[in-house]
Coordinates of C-alpha atoms in Angstrom, one line a residue:
X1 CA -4.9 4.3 -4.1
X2 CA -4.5 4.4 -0.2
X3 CA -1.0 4.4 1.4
X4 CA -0.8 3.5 5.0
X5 CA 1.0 5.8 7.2
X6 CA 4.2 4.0 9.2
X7 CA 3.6 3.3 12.6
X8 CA 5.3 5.9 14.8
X9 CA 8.5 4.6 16.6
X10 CA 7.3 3.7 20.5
X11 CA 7.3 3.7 23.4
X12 CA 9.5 7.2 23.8
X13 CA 10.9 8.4 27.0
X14 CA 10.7 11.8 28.0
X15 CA 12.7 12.8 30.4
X16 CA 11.5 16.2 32.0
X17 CA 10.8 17.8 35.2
X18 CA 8.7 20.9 34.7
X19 CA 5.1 20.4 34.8
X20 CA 4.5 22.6 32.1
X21 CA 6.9 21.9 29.5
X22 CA 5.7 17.6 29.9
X23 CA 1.9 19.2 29.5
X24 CA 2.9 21.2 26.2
X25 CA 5.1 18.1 25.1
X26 CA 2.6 16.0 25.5
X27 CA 0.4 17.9 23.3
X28 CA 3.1 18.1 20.4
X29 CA 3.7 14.1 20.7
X30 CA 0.0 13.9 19.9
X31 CA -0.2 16.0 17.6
X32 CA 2.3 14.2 15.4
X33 CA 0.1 10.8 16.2
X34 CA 1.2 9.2 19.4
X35 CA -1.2 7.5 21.7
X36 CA -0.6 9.0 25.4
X37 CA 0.2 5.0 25.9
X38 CA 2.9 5.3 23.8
X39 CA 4.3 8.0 25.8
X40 CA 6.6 7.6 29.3
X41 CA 7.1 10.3 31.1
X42 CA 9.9 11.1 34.2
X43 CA 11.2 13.4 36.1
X44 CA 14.5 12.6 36.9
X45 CA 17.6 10.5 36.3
X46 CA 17.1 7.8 38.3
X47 CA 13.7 7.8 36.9
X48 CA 15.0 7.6 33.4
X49 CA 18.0 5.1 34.1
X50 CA 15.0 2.4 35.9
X51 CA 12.9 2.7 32.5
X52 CA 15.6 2.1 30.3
X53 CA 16.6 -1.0 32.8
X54 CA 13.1 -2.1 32.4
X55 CA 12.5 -2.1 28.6
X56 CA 14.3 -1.3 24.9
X57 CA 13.1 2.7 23.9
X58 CA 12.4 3.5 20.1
X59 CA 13.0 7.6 21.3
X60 CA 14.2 9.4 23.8
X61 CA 13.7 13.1 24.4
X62 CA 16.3 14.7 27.2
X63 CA 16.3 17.7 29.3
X64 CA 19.9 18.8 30.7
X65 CA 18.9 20.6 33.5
X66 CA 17.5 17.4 36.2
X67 CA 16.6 17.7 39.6
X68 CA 19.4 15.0 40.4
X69 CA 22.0 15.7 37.8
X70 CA 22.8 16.3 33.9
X71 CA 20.6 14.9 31.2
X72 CA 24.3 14.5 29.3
X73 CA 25.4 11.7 31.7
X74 CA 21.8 9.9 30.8
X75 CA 22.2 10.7 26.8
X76 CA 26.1 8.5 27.3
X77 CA 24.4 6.0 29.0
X78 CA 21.5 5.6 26.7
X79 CA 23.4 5.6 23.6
X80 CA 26.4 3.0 25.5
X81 CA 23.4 0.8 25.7
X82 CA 21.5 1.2 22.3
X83 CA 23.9 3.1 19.7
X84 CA 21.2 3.0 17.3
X85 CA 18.7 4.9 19.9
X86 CA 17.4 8.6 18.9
X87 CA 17.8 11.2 21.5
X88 CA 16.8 14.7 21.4
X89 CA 18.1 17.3 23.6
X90 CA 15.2 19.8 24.4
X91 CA 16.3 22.1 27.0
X92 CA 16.8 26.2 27.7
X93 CA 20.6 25.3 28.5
X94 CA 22.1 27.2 25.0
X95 CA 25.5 27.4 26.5
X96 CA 28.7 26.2 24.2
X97 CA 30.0 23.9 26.1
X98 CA 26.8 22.3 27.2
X99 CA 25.8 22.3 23.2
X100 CA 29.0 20.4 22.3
X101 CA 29.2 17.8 25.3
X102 CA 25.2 17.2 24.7
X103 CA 26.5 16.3 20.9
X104 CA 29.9 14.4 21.9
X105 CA 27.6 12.2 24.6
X106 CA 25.7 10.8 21.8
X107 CA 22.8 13.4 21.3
X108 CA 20.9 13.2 18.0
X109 CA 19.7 16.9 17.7
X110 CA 18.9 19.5 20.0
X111 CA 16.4 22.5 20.1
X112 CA 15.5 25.1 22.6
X113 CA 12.7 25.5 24.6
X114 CA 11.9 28.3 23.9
X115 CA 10.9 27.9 20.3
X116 CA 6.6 27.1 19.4
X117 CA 5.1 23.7 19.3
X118 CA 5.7 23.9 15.4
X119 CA 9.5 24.2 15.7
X120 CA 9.3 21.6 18.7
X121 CA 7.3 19.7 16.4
X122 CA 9.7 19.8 13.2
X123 CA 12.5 18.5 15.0
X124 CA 10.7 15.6 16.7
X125 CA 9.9 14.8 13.0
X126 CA 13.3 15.1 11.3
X127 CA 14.9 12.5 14.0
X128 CA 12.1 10.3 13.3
X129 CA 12.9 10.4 9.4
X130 CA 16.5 9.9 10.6
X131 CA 17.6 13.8 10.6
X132 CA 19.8 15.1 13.4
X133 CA 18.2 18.9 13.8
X134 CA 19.8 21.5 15.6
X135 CA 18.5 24.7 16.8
X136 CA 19.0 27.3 14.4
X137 CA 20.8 29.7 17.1
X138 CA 22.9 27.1 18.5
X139 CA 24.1 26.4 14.8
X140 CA 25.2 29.9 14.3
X141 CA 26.7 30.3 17.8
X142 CA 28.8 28.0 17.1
X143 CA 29.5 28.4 13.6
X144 CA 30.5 32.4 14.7
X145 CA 33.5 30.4 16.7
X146 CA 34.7 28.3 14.5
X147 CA 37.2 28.8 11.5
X148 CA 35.6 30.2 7.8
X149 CA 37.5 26.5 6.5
X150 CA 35.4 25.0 9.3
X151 CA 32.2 27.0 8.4
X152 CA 33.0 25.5 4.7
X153 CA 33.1 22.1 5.7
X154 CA 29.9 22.5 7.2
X155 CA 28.0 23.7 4.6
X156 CA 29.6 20.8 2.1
X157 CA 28.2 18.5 4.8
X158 CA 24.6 19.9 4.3
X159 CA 24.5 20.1 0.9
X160 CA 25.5 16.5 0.1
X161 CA 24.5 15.1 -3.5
X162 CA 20.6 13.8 -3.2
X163 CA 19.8 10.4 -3.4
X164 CA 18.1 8.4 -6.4
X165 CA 14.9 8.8 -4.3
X166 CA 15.2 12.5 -3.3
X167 CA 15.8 12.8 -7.3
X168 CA 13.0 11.2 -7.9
X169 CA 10.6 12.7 -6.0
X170 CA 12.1 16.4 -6.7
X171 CA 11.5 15.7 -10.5
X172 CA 8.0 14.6 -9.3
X173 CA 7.6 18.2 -7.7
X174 CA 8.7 19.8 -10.3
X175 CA 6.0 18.4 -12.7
X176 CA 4.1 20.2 -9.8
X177 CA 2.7 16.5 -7.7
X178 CA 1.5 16.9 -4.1
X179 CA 2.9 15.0 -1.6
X180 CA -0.3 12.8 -1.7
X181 CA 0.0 11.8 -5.6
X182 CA 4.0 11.5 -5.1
X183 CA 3.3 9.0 -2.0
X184 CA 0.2 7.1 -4.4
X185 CA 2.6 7.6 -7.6
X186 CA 5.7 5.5 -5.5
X187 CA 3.8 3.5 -3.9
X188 CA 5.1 4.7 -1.0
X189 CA 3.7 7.2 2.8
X190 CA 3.1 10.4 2.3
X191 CA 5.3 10.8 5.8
X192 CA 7.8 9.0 3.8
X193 CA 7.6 11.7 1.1
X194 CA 7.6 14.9 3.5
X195 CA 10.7 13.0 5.3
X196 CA 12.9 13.1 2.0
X197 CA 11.5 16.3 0.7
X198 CA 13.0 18.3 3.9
X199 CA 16.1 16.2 3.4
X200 CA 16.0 18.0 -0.1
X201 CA 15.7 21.2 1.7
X202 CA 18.7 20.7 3.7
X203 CA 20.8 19.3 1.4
X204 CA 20.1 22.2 -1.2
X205 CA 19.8 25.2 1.1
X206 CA 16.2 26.1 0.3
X207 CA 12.9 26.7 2.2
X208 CA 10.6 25.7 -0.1
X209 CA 9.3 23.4 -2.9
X210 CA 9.7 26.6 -5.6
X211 CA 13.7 27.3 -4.9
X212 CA 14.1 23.5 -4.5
X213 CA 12.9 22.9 -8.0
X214 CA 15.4 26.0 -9.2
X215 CA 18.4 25.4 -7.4
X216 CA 17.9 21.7 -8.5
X217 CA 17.9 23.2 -12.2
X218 CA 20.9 25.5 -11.5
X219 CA 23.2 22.7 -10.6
X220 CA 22.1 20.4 -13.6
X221 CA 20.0 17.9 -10.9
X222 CA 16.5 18.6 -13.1
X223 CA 16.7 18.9 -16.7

């Protein structure tokens, strides 16, 4: 059996002014799928605040640092106008306060610049299967200032029961299925699969398919 892949969310805005960093995020964008006509690029604020006049966005993806003023106004507007709207921050601004206000205006994740295609990549993918990544430095920065009670909370947040379908497919993982025969045995993508089998890794702590299966076990979610 043949599963079709979902059609990728379009058209996204990308709001960037470096040459450089729009070449390499072009390249990650297609590597994920996307058609360059699928893609809008601009350099600016006022750029950004015309296209989302001009037409309804599926994705946005936000630089802080813009020639003619914060990305973190644009992220307020954007989210004022379309609540439902997916906007990742990816910038080199890894100050506190930027972090938080980025978060506060309505920003869906956020991940540094400096950090390879693949890491670029993996967070473009969680918002897209409705995850809200955040750069794994700015999470401990923050967590280092915040109260061990707060820290707590945090890590109950992340580790939230799974779902019947996150159940399902990790019993389906454990009986040692690929991601290709759990998609054909459900009927379902097998982008749909990868997208709730990293939920299973955040929710249970784990890197990979192996300690899912055995923490799984541990708490009495497998038999």
């Amino acid at each position: 059996m043949t599963t079709l892949e979902p059609a990728l969310p379009a058209p996204v805005l990308i709001v960037e002014d470096d040459a450089l960093i729009r070449l390499r995020l072009l390249g990650v964008l297609r590597s994920l799928g996307y058609s360059e006509d699928a893609l809008d690029f601009v350099a600016s604020l006022a750029e950004a605040r015309a296209y989302a006049r001009s037409q309804p966005l599926a994705l946005a993806l936000v630089d802080i640092g813009l020639p003619d003023g914060s990305g973190i106004e644009l992220i307020r507007e954007l989210r004022a106008a379309d609540p439902g709207l997916s906007v990742l921050v990816i910038s080199a601004w890894s100050t506190q306060a930027t972090i938080i206000a980025a978060i506060q205006a309505g920003a869906t994740g956020y991940v540094l610049k400096e950090r390879d295609d693949l890491e670029v990549s993996l967070s473009i993918r969680s918002v897209l299967c409705g995850g809200a990544p955040i750069d794994p430095f700015i999470a401990h920065h923050i967590l280092r200032h915040v109260p061990t009670q707060a820290q707590a909370r945090v890590v109950e947040s992340a580790t939230a029961e799974l779902s019947a379908r996150e159940r399902e497919i990790l019993d389906l993982v454990a009986q040692g299925l690929t991601n290709r025969e759990i998609a054909e045995r459900l009927t379902i993508s097998r982008y749909t699969v990868e997208c709730h089998i990293k939920h299973i890794y955040r929710k249970l702590a784990v890197p990979s398919r192996t300690r899912a299966v055995n923490e799984a076990r541990q708490r009495g979610l497998l038999s």
